[in-house]
Amino acid sequence: PRESIRENQQVWVRDADGLLRIRDSEILWRFEQEVLIRADFTEGDQLITSYLNEPLPGQPIAVREQP
């Protein structure tokens, strides 16, 4: 989703260890609320689409289970 692109075309991910990582990305295509990016994702990364108040690289990120 478009709202997952942060300032300076960065994305937030939860890495395989459950820690916040900030990755640079390149926008390849966008349309309305969709966007296609190129970024240096690694195995186990999960894209964070929620807003974080004060994100700090390396901070632990919990995943809220959906009902």
mmCIF file of N, CA and C in Angstrom:
data_model
loop_
_atom_site.group_PDB
_atom_site.id
_atom_site.type_symbol
_atom_site.label_atom_id
_atom_site.label_comp_id
_atom_site.label_asym_id
_atom_site.label_seq_id
_atom_site.Cartn_x
_atom_site.Cartn_y
_atom_site.Cartn_z
ATOM 1 N N PRO A 1 0.824 -1.210 0.000
ATOM 2 C CA PRO A 1 0.000 0.000 0.000
ATOM 3 C C PRO A 1 0.863 1.267 0.000
ATOM 4 N N ARG A 2 0.342 2.296 -0.583
ATOM 5 C CA ARG A 2 1.086 3.548 -0.706
ATOM 6 C C ARG A 2 1.507 4.109 0.652
ATOM 7 N N GLU A 3 0.656 3.921 1.680
ATOM 8 C CA GLU A 3 0.984 4.481 2.999
ATOM 9 C C GLU A 3 2.171 3.791 3.660
ATOM 10 N N SER A 4 2.668 2.710 3.092
ATOM 11 C CA SER A 4 3.840 2.046 3.659
ATOM 12 C C SER A 4 5.143 2.710 3.224
ATOM 13 N N ILE A 5 5.071 3.634 2.262
ATOM 14 C CA ILE A 5 6.255 4.385 1.844
ATOM 15 C C ILE A 5 6.416 5.575 2.786
ATOM 16 N N ARG A 6 7.557 5.649 3.425
ATOM 17 C CA ARG A 6 7.825 6.694 4.429
ATOM 18 C C ARG A 6 8.629 7.829 3.804
ATOM 19 N N GLU A 7 9.032 8.732 4.644
ATOM 20 C CA GLU A 7 9.836 9.877 4.214
ATOM 21 C C GLU A 7 11.086 9.394 3.470
ATOM 22 N N ASN A 8 11.480 10.113 2.449
ATOM 23 C CA ASN A 8 12.657 9.803 1.636
ATOM 24 C C ASN A 8 12.554 8.447 0.942
ATOM 25 N N GLN A 9 11.343 8.017 0.626
ATOM 26 C CA GLN A 9 11.079 6.753 -0.070
ATOM 27 C C GLN A 9 11.627 5.550 0.695
ATOM 28 N N GLN A 10 11.585 5.625 2.002
ATOM 29 C CA GLN A 10 12.028 4.498 2.819
ATOM 30 C C GLN A 10 10.831 3.646 3.233
ATOM 31 N N VAL A 11 11.111 2.388 3.553
ATOM 32 C CA VAL A 11 10.094 1.491 4.085
ATOM 33 C C VAL A 11 10.594 0.943 5.414
ATOM 34 N N TRP A 12 9.632 0.614 6.286
ATOM 35 C CA TRP A 12 9.961 0.006 7.566
ATOM 36 C C TRP A 12 9.676 -1.480 7.454
ATOM 37 N N VAL A 13 10.586 -2.291 7.938
ATOM 38 C CA VAL A 13 10.363 -3.729 7.949
ATOM 39 C C VAL A 13 10.691 -4.294 9.321
ATOM 40 N N ARG A 14 10.036 -5.393 9.637
ATOM 41 C CA ARG A 14 10.362 -6.204 10.814
ATOM 42 C C ARG A 14 11.209 -7.341 10.277
ATOM 43 N N ASP A 15 12.461 -7.418 10.741
ATOM 44 C CA ASP A 15 13.342 -8.451 10.199
ATOM 45 C C ASP A 15 13.070 -9.801 10.856
ATOM 46 N N ALA A 16 13.801 -10.822 10.463
ATOM 47 C CA ALA A 16 13.589 -12.181 10.953
ATOM 48 C C ALA A 16 13.809 -12.290 12.459
ATOM 49 N N ASP A 17 14.547 -11.345 13.047
ATOM 50 C CA ASP A 17 14.792 -11.338 14.494
ATOM 51 C C ASP A 17 13.752 -10.513 15.253
ATOM 52 N N GLY A 18 12.764 -9.946 14.528
ATOM 53 C CA GLY A 18 11.717 -9.157 15.165
ATOM 54 C C GLY A 18 12.106 -7.721 15.449
ATOM 55 N N LEU A 19 13.134 -7.232 14.756
ATOM 56 C CA LEU A 19 13.625 -5.871 14.985
ATOM 57 C C LEU A 19 13.284 -4.964 13.808
ATOM 58 N N LEU A 20 13.073 -3.692 14.124
ATOM 59 C CA LEU A 20 12.762 -2.703 13.089
ATOM 60 C C LEU A 20 14.005 -2.387 12.274
ATOM 61 N N ARG A 21 13.842 -2.423 10.977
ATOM 62 C CA ARG A 21 14.891 -2.016 10.046
ATOM 63 C C ARG A 21 14.275 -1.022 9.067
ATOM 64 N N ILE A 22 15.044 -0.029 8.704
ATOM 65 C CA ILE A 22 14.591 0.978 7.745
ATOM 66 C C ILE A 22 15.373 0.761 6.461
ATOM 67 N N ARG A 23 14.640 0.544 5.377
ATOM 68 C CA ARG A 23 15.270 0.231 4.095
ATOM 69 C C ARG A 23 14.952 1.322 3.072
ATOM 70 N N ASP A 24 15.944 1.659 2.266
ATOM 71 C CA ASP A 24 15.719 2.570 1.149
ATOM 72 C C ASP A 24 14.954 1.814 0.074
ATOM 73 N N SER A 25 14.132 2.537 -0.672
ATOM 74 C CA SER A 25 13.396 1.909 -1.763
ATOM 75 C C SER A 25 13.363 2.847 -2.961
ATOM 76 N N GLU A 26 13.010 2.276 -4.082
ATOM 77 C CA GLU A 26 12.841 3.040 -5.314
ATOM 78 C C GLU A 26 11.433 2.764 -5.819
ATOM 79 N N ILE A 27 10.677 3.813 -6.056
ATOM 80 C CA ILE A 27 9.318 3.648 -6.569
ATOM 81 C C ILE A 27 9.399 3.414 -8.071
ATOM 82 N N LEU A 28 8.865 2.261 -8.486
ATOM 83 C CA LEU A 28 8.879 1.897 -9.898
ATOM 84 C C LEU A 28 7.573 2.249 -10.591
ATOM 85 N N TRP A 29 6.458 2.196 -9.825
ATOM 86 C CA TRP A 29 5.133 2.444 -10.393
ATOM 87 C C TRP A 29 4.184 2.798 -9.263
ATOM 88 N N ARG A 30 3.249 3.691 -9.514
ATOM 89 C CA ARG A 30 2.208 4.002 -8.519
ATOM 90 C C ARG A 30 0.903 4.315 -9.226
ATOM 91 N N PHE A 31 -0.186 3.908 -8.554
ATOM 92 C CA PHE A 31 -1.523 4.156 -9.077
ATOM 93 C C PHE A 31 -2.472 4.176 -7.894
ATOM 94 N N GLU A 32 -3.162 5.287 -7.719
ATOM 95 C CA GLU A 32 -4.093 5.477 -6.604
ATOM 96 C C GLU A 32 -3.448 5.040 -5.289
ATOM 97 N N GLN A 33 -3.916 3.948 -4.675
ATOM 98 C CA GLN A 33 -3.384 3.529 -3.377
ATOM 99 C C GLN A 33 -2.375 2.387 -3.480
ATOM 100 N N GLU A 34 -1.958 2.070 -4.684
ATOM 101 C CA GLU A 34 -1.004 0.986 -4.888
ATOM 102 C C GLU A 34 0.335 1.543 -5.334
ATOM 103 N N VAL A 35 1.382 0.811 -4.977
ATOM 104 C CA VAL A 35 2.722 1.226 -5.367
ATOM 105 C C VAL A 35 3.587 -0.021 -5.528
ATOM 106 N N LEU A 36 4.471 0.017 -6.513
ATOM 107 C CA LEU A 36 5.426 -1.061 -6.732
ATOM 108 C C LEU A 36 6.803 -0.469 -6.469
ATOM 109 N N ILE A 37 7.561 -1.127 -5.590
ATOM 110 C CA ILE A 37 8.876 -0.603 -5.230
ATOM 111 C C ILE A 37 9.958 -1.654 -5.440
ATOM 112 N N ARG A 38 11.182 -1.168 -5.476
ATOM 113 C CA ARG A 38 12.353 -2.032 -5.432
ATOM 114 C C ARG A 38 13.067 -1.664 -4.135
ATOM 115 N N ALA A 39 13.374 -2.674 -3.317
ATOM 116 C CA ALA A 39 14.065 -2.435 -2.055
ATOM 117 C C ALA A 39 14.918 -3.649 -1.726
ATOM 118 N N ASP A 40 15.846 -3.467 -0.828
ATOM 119 C CA ASP A 40 16.762 -4.535 -0.429
ATOM 120 C C ASP A 40 16.152 -5.339 0.721
ATOM 121 N N PHE A 41 15.125 -6.155 0.394
ATOM 122 C CA PHE A 41 14.504 -7.003 1.398
ATOM 123 C C PHE A 41 15.344 -8.265 1.565
ATOM 124 N N THR A 42 15.328 -8.811 2.769
ATOM 125 C CA THR A 42 16.002 -10.077 3.015
ATOM 126 C C THR A 42 14.966 -11.094 3.479
ATOM 127 N N GLU A 43 15.330 -12.362 3.421
ATOM 128 C CA GLU A 43 14.401 -13.413 3.809
ATOM 129 C C GLU A 43 13.936 -13.201 5.253
ATOM 130 N N GLY A 44 12.629 -13.275 5.460
ATOM 131 C CA GLY A 44 12.058 -13.091 6.787
ATOM 132 C C GLY A 44 11.561 -11.681 7.062
ATOM 133 N N ASP A 45 11.883 -10.719 6.184
ATOM 134 C CA ASP A 45 11.402 -9.351 6.373
ATOM 135 C C ASP A 45 9.883 -9.296 6.222
ATOM 136 N N GLN A 46 9.243 -8.492 7.068
ATOM 137 C CA GLN A 46 7.814 -8.229 6.967
ATOM 138 C C GLN A 46 7.630 -6.723 6.844
ATOM 139 N N LEU A 47 6.915 -6.291 5.825
ATOM 140 C CA LEU A 47 6.672 -4.875 5.610
ATOM 141 C C LEU A 47 5.739 -4.342 6.676
ATOM 142 N N ILE A 48 6.091 -3.230 7.288
ATOM 143 C CA ILE A 48 5.255 -2.589 8.314
ATOM 144 C C ILE A 48 4.403 -1.532 7.638
ATOM 145 N N THR A 49 3.094 -1.685 7.747
ATOM 146 C CA THR A 49 2.176 -0.718 7.150
ATOM 147 C C THR A 49 1.559 0.194 8.199
ATOM 148 N N SER A 50 1.703 -0.153 9.475
ATOM 149 C CA SER A 50 1.171 0.672 10.563
ATOM 150 C C SER A 50 2.103 1.844 10.838
ATOM 151 N N TYR A 51 1.537 2.898 11.409
ATOM 152 C CA TYR A 51 2.347 4.051 11.790
ATOM 153 C C TYR A 51 2.996 3.798 13.140
ATOM 154 N N LEU A 52 4.269 4.128 13.277
ATOM 155 C CA LEU A 52 4.976 4.036 14.555
ATOM 156 C C LEU A 52 5.325 5.454 15.000
ATOM 157 N N ASN A 53 5.045 5.776 16.259
ATOM 158 C CA ASN A 53 5.270 7.138 16.754
ATOM 159 C C ASN A 53 6.723 7.582 16.666
ATOM 160 N N GLU A 54 7.618 6.804 17.224
ATOM 161 C CA GLU A 54 9.033 7.171 17.220
ATOM 162 C C GLU A 54 9.865 5.955 16.831
ATOM 163 N N PRO A 55 9.904 5.637 15.551
ATOM 164 C CA PRO A 55 10.631 4.443 15.129
ATOM 165 C C PRO A 55 12.141 4.592 15.282
ATOM 166 N N LEU A 56 12.749 3.598 15.898
ATOM 167 C CA LEU A 56 14.195 3.575 16.057
ATOM 168 C C LEU A 56 14.719 2.277 15.466
ATOM 169 N N PRO A 57 15.653 2.360 14.538
ATOM 170 C CA PRO A 57 16.208 1.138 13.966
ATOM 171 C C PRO A 57 16.729 0.222 15.073
ATOM 172 N N GLY A 58 16.379 -1.052 14.981
ATOM 173 C CA GLY A 58 16.828 -2.026 15.965
ATOM 174 C C GLY A 58 15.872 -2.254 17.112
ATOM 175 N N GLN A 59 14.817 -1.439 17.210
ATOM 176 C CA GLN A 59 13.873 -1.644 18.306
ATOM 177 C C GLN A 59 13.023 -2.874 18.034
ATOM 178 N N PRO A 60 12.642 -3.623 19.098
ATOM 179 C CA PRO A 60 11.804 -4.799 18.904
ATOM 180 C C PRO A 60 10.414 -4.390 18.420
ATOM 181 N N ILE A 61 9.864 -5.177 17.508
ATOM 182 C CA ILE A 61 8.535 -4.929 16.953
ATOM 183 C C ILE A 61 7.674 -6.165 17.193
ATOM 184 N N ALA A 62 6.551 -5.972 17.872
ATOM 185 C CA ALA A 62 5.602 -7.055 18.116
ATOM 186 C C ALA A 62 4.546 -7.043 17.023
ATOM 187 N N VAL A 63 4.091 -8.222 16.651
ATOM 188 C CA VAL A 63 3.029 -8.340 15.652
ATOM 189 C C VAL A 63 1.732 -8.622 16.380
ATOM 190 N N ARG A 64 0.744 -7.792 16.135
ATOM 191 C CA ARG A 64 -0.570 -7.975 16.751
ATOM 192 C C ARG A 64 -1.337 -8.998 15.936
ATOM 193 N N GLU A 65 -1.827 -10.015 16.608
ATOM 194 C CA GLU A 65 -2.613 -11.046 15.941
ATOM 195 C C GLU A 65 -3.984 -10.491 15.569
ATOM 196 N N GLN A 66 -4.456 -10.823 14.383
ATOM 197 C CA GLN A 66 -5.787 -10.392 13.956
ATOM 198 C C GLN A 66 -6.799 -11.446 14.356
ATOM 199 N N PRO A 67 -8.013 -10.999 14.780
ATOM 200 C CA PRO A 67 -9.033 -11.966 15.192
ATOM 201 C C PRO A 67 -9.525 -12.824 14.056
#
